[in-house]
PDB file of C-alpha atoms and ligand atoms in Angstrom:
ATOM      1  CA  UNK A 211       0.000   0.000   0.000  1.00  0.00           C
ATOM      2  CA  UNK A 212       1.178   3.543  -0.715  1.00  0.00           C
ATOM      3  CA  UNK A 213       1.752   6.203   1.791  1.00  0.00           C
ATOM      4  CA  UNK A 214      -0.769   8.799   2.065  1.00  0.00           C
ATOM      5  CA  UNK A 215      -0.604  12.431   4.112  1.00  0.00           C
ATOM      6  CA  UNK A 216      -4.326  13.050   5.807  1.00  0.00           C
ATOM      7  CA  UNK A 217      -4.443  16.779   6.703  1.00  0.00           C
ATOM      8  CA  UNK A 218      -5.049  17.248  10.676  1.00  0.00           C
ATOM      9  CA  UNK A 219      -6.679  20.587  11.238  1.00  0.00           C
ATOM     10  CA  UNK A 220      -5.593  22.079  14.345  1.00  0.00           C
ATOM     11  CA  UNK A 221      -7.894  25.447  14.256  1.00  0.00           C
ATOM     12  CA  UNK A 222      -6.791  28.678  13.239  1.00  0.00           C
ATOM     13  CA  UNK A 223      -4.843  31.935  14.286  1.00  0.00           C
ATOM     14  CA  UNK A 224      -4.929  35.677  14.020  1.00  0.00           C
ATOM     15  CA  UNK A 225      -1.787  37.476  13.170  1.00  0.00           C
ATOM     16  CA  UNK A 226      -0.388  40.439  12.120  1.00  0.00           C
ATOM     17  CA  UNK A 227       0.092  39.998   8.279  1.00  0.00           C
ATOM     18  CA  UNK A 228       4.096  40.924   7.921  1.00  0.00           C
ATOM     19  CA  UNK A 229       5.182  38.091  10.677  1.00  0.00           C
ATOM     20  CA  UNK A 230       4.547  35.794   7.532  1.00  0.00           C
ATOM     21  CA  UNK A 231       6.285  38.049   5.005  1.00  0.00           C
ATOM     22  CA  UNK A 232       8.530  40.467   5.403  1.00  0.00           C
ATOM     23  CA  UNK A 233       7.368  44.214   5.264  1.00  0.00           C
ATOM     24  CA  UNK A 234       3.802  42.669   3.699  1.00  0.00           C
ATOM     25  CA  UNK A 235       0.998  44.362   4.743  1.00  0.00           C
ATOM     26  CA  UNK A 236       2.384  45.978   7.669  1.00  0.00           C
ATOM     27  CA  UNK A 237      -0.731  46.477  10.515  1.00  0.00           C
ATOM     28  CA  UNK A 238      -3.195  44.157   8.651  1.00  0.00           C
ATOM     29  CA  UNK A 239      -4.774  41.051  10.604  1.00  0.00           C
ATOM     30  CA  UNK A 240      -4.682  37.747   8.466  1.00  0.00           C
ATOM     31  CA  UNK A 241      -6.088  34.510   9.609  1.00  0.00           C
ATOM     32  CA  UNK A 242      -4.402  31.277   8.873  1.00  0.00           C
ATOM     33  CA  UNK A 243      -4.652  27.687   9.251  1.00  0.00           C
ATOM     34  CA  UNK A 244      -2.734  25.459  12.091  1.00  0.00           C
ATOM     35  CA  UNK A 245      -2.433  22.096  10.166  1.00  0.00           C
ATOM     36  CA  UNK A 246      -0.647  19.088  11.041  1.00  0.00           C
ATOM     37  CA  UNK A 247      -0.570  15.335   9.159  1.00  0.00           C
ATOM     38  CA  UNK A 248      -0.996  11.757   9.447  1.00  0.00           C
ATOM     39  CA  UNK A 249       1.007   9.565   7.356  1.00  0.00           C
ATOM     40  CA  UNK A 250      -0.877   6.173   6.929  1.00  0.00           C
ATOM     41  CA  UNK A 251      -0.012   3.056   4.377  1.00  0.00           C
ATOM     42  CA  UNK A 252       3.270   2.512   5.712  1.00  0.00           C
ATOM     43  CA  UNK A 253       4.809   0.423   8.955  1.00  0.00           C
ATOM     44  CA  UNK A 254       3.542   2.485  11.672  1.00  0.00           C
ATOM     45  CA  UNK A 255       1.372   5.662  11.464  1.00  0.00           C
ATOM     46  CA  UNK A 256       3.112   9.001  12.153  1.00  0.00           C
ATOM     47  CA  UNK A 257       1.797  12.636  12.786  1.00  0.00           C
ATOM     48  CA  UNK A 258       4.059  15.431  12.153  1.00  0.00           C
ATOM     49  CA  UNK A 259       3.579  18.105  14.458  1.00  0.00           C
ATOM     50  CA  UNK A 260       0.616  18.708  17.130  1.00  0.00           C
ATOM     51  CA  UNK A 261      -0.940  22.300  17.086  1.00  0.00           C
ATOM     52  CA  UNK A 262      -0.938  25.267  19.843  1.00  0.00           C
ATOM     53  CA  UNK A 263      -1.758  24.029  23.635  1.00  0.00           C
ATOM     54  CA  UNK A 264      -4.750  26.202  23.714  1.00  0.00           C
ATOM     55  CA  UNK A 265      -6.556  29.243  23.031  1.00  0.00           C
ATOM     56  CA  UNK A 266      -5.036  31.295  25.998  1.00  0.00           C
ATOM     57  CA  UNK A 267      -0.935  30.308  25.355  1.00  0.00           C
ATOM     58  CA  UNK A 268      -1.473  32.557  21.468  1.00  0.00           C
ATOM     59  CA  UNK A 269      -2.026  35.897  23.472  1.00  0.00           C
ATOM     60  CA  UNK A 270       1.719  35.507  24.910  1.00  0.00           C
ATOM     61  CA  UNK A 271       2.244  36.232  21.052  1.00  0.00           C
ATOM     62  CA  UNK A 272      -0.273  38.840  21.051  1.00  0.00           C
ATOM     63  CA  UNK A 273      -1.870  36.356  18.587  1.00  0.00           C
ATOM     64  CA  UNK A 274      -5.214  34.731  18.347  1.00  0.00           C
ATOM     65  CA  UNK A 275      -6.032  31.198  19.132  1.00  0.00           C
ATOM     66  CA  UNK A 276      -9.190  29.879  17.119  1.00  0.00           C
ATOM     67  CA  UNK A 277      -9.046  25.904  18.464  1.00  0.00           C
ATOM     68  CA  UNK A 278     -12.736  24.688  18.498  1.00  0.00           C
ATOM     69  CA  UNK A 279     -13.875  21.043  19.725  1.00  0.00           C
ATOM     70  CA  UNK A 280     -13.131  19.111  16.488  1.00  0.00           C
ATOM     71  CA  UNK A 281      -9.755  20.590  16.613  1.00  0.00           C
ATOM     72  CA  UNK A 282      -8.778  18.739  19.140  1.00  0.00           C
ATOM     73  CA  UNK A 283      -5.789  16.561  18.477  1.00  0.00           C
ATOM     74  CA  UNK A 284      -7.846  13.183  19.411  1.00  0.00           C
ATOM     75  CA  UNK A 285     -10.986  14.235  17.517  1.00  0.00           C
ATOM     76  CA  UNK A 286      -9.007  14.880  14.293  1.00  0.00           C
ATOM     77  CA  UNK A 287      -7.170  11.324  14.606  1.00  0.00           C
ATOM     78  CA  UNK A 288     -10.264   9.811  15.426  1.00  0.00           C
ATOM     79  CA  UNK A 289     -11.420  10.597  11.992  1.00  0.00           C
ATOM     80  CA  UNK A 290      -9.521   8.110  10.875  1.00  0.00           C
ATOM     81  CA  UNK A 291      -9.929   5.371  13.217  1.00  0.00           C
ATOM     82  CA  UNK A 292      -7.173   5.943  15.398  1.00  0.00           C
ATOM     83  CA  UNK A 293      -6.338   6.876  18.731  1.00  0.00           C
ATOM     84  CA  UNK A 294      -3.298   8.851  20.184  1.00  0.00           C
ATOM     85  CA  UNK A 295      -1.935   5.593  21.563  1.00  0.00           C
ATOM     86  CA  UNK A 296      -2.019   4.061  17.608  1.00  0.00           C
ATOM     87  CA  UNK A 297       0.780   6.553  16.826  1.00  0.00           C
ATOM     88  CA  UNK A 298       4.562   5.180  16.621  1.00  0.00           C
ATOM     89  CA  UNK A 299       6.318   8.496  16.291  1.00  0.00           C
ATOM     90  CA  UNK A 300       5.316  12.355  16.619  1.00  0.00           C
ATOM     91  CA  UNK A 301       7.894  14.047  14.079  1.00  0.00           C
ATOM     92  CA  UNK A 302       8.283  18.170  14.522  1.00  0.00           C
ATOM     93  CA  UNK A 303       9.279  20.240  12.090  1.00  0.00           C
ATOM     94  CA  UNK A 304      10.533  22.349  15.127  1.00  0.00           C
ATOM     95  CA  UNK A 305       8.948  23.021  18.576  1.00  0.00           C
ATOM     96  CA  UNK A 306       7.368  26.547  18.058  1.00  0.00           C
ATOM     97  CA  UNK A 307       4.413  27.624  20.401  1.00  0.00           C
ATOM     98  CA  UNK A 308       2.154  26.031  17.289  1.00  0.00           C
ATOM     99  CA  UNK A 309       4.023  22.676  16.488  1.00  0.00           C
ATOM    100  CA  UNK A 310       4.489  21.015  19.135  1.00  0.00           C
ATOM    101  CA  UNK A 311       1.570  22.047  21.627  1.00  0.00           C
ATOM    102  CA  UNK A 312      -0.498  18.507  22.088  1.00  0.00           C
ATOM    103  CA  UNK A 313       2.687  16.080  22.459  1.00  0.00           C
ATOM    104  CA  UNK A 314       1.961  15.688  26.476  1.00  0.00           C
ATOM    105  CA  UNK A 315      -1.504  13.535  25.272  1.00  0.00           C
ATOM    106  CA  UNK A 316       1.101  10.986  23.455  1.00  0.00           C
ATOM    107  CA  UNK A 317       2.273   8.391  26.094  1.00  0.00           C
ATOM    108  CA  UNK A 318       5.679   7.461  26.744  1.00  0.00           C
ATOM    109  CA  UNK A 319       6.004   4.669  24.472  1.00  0.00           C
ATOM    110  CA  UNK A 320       5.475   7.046  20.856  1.00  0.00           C
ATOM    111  CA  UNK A 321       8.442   8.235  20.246  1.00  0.00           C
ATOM    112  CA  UNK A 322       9.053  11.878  19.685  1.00  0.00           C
ATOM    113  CA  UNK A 323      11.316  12.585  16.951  1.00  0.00           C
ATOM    114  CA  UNK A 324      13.479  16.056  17.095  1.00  0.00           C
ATOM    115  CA  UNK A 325      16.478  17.376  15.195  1.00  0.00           C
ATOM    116  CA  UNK A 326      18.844  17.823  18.280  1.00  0.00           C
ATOM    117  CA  UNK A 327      19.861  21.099  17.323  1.00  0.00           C
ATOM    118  CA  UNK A 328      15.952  22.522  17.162  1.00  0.00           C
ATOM    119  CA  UNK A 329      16.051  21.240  20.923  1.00  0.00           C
ATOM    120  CA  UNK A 330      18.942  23.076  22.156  1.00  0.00           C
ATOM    121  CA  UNK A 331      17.688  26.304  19.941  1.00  0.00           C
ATOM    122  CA  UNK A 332      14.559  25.888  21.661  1.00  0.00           C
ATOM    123  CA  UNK A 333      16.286  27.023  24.788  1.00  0.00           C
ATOM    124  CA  UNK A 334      18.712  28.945  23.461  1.00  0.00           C
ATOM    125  CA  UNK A 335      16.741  31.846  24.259  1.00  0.00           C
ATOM    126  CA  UNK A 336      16.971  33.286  21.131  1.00  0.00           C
ATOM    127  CA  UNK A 337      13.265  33.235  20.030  1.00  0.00           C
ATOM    128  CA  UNK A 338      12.966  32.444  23.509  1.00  0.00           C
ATOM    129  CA  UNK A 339       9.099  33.569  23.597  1.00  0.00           C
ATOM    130  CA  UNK A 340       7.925  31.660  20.804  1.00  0.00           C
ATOM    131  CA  UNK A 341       8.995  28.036  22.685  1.00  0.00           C
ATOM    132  CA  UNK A 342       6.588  28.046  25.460  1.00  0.00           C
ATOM    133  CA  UNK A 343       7.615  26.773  29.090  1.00  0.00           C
ATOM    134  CA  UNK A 344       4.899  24.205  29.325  1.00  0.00           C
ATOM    135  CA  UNK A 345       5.969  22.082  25.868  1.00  0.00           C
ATOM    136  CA  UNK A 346       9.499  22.468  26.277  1.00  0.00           C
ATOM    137  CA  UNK A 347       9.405  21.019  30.159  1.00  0.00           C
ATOM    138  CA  UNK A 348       7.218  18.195  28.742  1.00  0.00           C
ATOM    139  CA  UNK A 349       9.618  17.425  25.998  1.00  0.00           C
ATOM    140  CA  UNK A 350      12.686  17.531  28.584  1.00  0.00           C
ATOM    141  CA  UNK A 351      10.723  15.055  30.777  1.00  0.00           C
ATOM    142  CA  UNK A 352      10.677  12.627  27.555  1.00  0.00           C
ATOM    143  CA  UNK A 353      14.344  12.597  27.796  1.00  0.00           C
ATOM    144  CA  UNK A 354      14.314  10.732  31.010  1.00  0.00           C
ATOM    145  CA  UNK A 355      12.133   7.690  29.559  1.00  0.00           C
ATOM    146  CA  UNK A 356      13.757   4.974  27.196  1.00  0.00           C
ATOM    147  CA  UNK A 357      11.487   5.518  24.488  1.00  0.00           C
ATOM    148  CA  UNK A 358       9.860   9.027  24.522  1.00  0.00           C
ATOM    149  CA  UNK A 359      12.505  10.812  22.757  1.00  0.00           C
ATOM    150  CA  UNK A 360      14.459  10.035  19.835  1.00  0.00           C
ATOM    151  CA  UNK A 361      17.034  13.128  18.624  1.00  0.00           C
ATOM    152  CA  UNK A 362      18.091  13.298  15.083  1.00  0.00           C
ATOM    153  CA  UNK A 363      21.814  15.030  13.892  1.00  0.00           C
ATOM    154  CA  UNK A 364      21.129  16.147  10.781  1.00  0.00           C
ATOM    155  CA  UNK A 365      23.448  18.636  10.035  1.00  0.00           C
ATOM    156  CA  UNK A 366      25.750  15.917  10.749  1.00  0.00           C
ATOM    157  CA  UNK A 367      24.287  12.689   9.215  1.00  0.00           C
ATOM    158  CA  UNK A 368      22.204  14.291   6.193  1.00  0.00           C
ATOM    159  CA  UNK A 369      18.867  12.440   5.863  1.00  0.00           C
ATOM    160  CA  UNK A 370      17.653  10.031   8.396  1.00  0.00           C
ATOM    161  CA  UNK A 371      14.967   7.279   7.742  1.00  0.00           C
ATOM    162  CA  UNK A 372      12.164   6.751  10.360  1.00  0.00           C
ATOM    163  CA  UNK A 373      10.302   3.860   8.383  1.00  0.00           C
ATOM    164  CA  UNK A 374      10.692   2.794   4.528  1.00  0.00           C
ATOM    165  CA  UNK A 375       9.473   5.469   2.422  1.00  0.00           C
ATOM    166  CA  UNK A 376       9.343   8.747   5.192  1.00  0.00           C
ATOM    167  CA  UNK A 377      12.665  10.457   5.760  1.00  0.00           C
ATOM    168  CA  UNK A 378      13.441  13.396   8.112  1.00  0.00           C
ATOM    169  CA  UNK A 379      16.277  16.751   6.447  1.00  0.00           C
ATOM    170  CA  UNK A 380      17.678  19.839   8.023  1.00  0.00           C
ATOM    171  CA  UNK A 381      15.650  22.222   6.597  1.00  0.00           C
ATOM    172  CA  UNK A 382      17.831  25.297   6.864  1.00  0.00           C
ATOM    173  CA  UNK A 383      15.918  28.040   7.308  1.00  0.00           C
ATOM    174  CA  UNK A 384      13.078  29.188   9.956  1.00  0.00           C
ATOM    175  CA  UNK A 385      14.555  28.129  12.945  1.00  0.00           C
ATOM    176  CA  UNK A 386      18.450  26.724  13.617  1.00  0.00           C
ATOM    177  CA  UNK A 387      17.211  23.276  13.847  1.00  0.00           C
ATOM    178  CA  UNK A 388      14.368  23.178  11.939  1.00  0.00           C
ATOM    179  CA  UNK A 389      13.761  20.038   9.681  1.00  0.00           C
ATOM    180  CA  UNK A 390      11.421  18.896   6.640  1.00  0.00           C
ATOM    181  CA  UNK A 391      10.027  15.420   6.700  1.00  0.00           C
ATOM    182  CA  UNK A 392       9.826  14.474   3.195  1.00  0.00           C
ATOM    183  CA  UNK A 393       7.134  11.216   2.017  1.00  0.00           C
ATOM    184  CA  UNK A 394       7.603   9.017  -1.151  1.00  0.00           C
ATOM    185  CA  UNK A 395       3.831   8.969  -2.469  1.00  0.00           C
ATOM    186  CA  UNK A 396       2.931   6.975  -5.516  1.00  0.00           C
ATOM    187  CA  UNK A 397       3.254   9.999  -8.150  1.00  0.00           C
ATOM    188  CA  UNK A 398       6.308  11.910  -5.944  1.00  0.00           C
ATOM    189  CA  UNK A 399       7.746  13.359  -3.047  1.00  0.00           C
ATOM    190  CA  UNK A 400       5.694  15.414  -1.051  1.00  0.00           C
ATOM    191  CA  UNK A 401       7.780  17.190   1.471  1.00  0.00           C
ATOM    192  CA  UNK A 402       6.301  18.849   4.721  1.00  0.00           C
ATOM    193  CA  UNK A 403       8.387  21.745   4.935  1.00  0.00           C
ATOM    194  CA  UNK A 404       7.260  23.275   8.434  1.00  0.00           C
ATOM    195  CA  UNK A 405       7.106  27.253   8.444  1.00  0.00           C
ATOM    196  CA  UNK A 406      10.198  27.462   5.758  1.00  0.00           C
ATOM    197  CA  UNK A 407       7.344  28.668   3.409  1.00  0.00           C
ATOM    198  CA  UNK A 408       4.066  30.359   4.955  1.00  0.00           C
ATOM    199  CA  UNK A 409       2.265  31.874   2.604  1.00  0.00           C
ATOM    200  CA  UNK A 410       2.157  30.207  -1.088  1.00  0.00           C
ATOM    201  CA  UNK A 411       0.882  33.882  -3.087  1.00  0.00           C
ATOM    202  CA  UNK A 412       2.778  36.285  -1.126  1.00  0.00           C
ATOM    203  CA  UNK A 413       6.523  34.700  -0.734  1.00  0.00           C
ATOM    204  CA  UNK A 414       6.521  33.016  -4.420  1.00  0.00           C
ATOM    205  CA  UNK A 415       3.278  33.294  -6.718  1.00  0.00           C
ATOM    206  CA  UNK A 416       2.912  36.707  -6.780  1.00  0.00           C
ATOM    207  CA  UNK A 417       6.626  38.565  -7.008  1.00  0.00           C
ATOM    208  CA  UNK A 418       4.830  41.965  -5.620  1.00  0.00           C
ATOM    209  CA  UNK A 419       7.372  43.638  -4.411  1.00  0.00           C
ATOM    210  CA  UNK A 420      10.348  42.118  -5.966  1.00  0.00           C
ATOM    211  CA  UNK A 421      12.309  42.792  -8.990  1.00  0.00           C
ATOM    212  CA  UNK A 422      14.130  39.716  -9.233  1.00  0.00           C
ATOM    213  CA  UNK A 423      12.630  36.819 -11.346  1.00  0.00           C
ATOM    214  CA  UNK A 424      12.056  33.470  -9.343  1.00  0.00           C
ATOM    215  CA  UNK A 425      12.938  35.702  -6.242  1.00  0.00           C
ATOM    216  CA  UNK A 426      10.836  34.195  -3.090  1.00  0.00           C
ATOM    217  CA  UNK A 427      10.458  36.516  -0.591  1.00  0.00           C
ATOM    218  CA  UNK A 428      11.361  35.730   3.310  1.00  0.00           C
ATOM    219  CA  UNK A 429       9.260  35.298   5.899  1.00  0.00           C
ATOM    220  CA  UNK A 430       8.944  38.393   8.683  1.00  0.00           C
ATOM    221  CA  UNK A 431       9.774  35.457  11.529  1.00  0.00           C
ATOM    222  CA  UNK A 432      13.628  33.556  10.958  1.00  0.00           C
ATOM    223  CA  UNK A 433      16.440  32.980  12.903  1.00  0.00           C
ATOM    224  CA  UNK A 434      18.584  32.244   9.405  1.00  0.00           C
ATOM    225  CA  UNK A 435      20.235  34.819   7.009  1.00  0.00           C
ATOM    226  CA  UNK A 436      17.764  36.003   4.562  1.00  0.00           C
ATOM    227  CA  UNK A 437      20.574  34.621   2.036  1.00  0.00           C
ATOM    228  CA  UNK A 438      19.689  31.284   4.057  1.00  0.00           C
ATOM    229  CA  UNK A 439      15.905  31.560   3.657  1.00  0.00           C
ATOM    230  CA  UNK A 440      15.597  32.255  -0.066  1.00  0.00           C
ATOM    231  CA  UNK A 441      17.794  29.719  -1.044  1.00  0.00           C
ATOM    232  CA  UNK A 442      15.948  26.717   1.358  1.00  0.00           C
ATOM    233  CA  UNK A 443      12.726  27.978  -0.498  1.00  0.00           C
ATOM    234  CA  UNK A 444      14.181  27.125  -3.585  1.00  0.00           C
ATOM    235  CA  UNK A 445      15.977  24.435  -2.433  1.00  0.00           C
ATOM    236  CA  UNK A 446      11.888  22.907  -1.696  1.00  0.00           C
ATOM    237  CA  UNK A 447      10.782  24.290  -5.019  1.00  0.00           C
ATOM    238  CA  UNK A 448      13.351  21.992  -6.922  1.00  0.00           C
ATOM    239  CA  UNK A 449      13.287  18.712  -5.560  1.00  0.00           C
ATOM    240  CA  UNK A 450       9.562  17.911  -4.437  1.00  0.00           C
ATOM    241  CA  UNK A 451       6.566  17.066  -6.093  1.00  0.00           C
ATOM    242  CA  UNK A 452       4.563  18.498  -3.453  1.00  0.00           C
ATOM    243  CA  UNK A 453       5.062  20.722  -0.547  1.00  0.00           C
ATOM    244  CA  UNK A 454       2.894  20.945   2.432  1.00  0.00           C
ATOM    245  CA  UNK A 455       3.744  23.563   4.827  1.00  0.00           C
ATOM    246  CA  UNK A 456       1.869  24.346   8.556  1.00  0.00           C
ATOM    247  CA  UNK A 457       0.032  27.573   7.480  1.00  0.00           C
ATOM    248  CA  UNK A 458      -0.942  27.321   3.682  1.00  0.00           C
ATOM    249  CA  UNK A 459      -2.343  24.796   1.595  1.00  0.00           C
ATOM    250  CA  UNK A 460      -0.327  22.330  -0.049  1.00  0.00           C
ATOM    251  CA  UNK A 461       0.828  23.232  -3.573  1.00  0.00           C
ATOM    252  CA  UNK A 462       1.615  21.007  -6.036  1.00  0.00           C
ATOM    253  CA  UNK A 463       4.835  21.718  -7.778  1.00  0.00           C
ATOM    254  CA  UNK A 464       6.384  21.347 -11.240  1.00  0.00           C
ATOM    255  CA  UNK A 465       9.553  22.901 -12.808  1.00  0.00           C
ATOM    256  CA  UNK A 466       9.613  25.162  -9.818  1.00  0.00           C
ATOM    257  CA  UNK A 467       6.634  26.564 -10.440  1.00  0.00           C
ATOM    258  CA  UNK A 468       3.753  26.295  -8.222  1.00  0.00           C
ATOM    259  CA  UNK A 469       0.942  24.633 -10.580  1.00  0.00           C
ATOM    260  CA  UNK A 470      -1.831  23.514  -8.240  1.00  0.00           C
ATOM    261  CA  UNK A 471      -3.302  23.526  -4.823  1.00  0.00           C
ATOM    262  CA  UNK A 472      -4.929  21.395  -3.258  1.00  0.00           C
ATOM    263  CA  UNK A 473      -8.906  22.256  -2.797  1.00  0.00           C
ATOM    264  CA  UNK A 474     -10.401  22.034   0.594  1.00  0.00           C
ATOM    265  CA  UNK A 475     -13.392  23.610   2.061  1.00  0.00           C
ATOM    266  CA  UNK A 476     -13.135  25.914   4.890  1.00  0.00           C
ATOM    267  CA  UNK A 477     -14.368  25.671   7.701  1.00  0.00           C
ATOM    268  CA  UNK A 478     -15.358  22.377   7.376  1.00  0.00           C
ATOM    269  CA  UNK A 479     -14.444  18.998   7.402  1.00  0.00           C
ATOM    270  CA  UNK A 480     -11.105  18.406   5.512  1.00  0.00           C
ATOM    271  CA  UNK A 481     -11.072  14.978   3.579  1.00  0.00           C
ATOM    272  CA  UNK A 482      -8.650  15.996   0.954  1.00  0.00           C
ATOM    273  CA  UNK A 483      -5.785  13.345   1.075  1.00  0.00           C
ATOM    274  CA  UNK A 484      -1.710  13.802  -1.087  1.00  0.00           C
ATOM    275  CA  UNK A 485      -1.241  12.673  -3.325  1.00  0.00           C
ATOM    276  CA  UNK A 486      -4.937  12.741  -4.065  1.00  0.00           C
ATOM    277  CA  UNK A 487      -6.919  14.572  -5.643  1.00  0.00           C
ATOM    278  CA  UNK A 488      -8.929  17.712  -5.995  1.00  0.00           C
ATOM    279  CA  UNK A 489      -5.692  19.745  -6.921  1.00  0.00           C
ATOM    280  CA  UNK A 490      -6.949  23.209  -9.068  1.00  0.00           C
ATOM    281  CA  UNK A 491      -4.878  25.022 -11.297  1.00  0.00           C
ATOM    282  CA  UNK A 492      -3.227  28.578  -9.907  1.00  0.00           C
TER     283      UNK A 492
HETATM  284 ZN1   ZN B 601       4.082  27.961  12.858  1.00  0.00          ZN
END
């Protein structure tokens, strides 16, 4: 059977509009999605990363948490058939306030899975407020049981393999340790690329305010050189099939060129499966 990415929909939040691109909008509230996914078909199931704690931990961001009922992490697993306890390993992308929010409802024995350096950046201090003191004490208690915690090198080791067919790569850019999680799907490689790309239209669709052609434009929230950011953008843009950030639909990618995105209604119950169909055209 083939592995498939399910889209787990982890509510929504308010933000100012030029923390996801630089200088974009300055002062204007956007609202965007909190996704995480479930990759099914393959030895074990896996969900890569869990969502915000709750409503109240966004306002330490001055941000907006929109987490109803079927957001809950259970409820969205539940929609297909399985249970927190089903789930062999919780992969993050890296531990920001949003990513890695739920991982205390995992028990012991599913393993967390964390680029070692995104762990020691997490308490670096450095974006110090957006790695909140609740997750990152849970995730230091995982340390101290056998199988809770499993820490990845890869600026050292290059890609790692968790089970045949999903393998874990320093992403670059974002956050110092931040990683992508890439999937071999029957028609390509999707790769869930965390927050390296937030928004689809404004950092590569539409070149607004840039001169350059093929430019991307940075995010308005990284700990990397701008140098660094652009060039992991592109880096996503020629070597996947598909790319699923946390905060945008997926796209579906050819020649470098975004070419479709994946339809889903919202709000509403998300069904839409990678590689799957409905992708329309941009
Ligand atoms: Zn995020």
């Amino acid at each position: 059977m083939a592995l498939q990415i399910h889209i787990l929909d982890y509510g929504d939040i308010e933000l100012e509009t030029s923390f996801l691109v630089l200088g974009h909008e300055c002062g204007r509230v956007r609202r965007v999605p909190v996704y995480g996914f479930l990759i099914t078909g393959g030895e074990y199931p896996i969900v890569v990363d869990t969502g915000y704690r709750d409503n109240a931990i966004m306002e330490s961001l001055g941000m907006r948490g929109l987490q109803y009922h079927d957001n809950m992490i259970e409820n969205q697993l539940a929609r297909h058939g399985l249970r927190v306890g089903d789930i062999r390993y919780v992969l993050h992308t890296h531990l920001h306030i949003d990513h890695a929010g739920k991982d205390d409802k995992f028990p012991m024995n599913t393993t967390v899975v964390i680029n070692r350096r995104e762990m020691e950046f997490s308490v670096s201090g450095i974006m110090f407020p957006q790695y909140p003191k609740p997750d990152i004490k849970h995730l230091i208690d995982r340390i101290y049981e056998p199988e809770a915690m499993r820490f990845l090198d890869l600026d050292i080791t290059g890609a790692e393999e968790i089970i045949p067919g999903v393998w874990c790569e320093r992403a670059g850019a974002h956050t110092e340790g931040s990683m992508n999680v890439i999937v071999e799907t029957a028609e390509g490689l999707a790769c869930i690329c965390g927050d390296v790309i937030y928004d689809f239209n404004d950092q590569i669709v539409n070149h607004v305010y840039t001169n350059n052609w093929m430019e991307p434009r940075v995010t308005g929230n990284h700990s990397e050189s701008k140098r660094a950011e652009k060039g992991a953008i592109k880096k996503l843009l020629n070597n996947y099939t598909f790319l699923l950030p946390i905060h945008d639909r997926p796209a579906k990618i050819e020649r470098q060129r975004v070419v479709g995105r994946l339809g889903m209604s919202v709000p509403g119950p998300m069904t839409e499966t990678v590689p799957n169909r409905p992708w329309f055209p941009v």
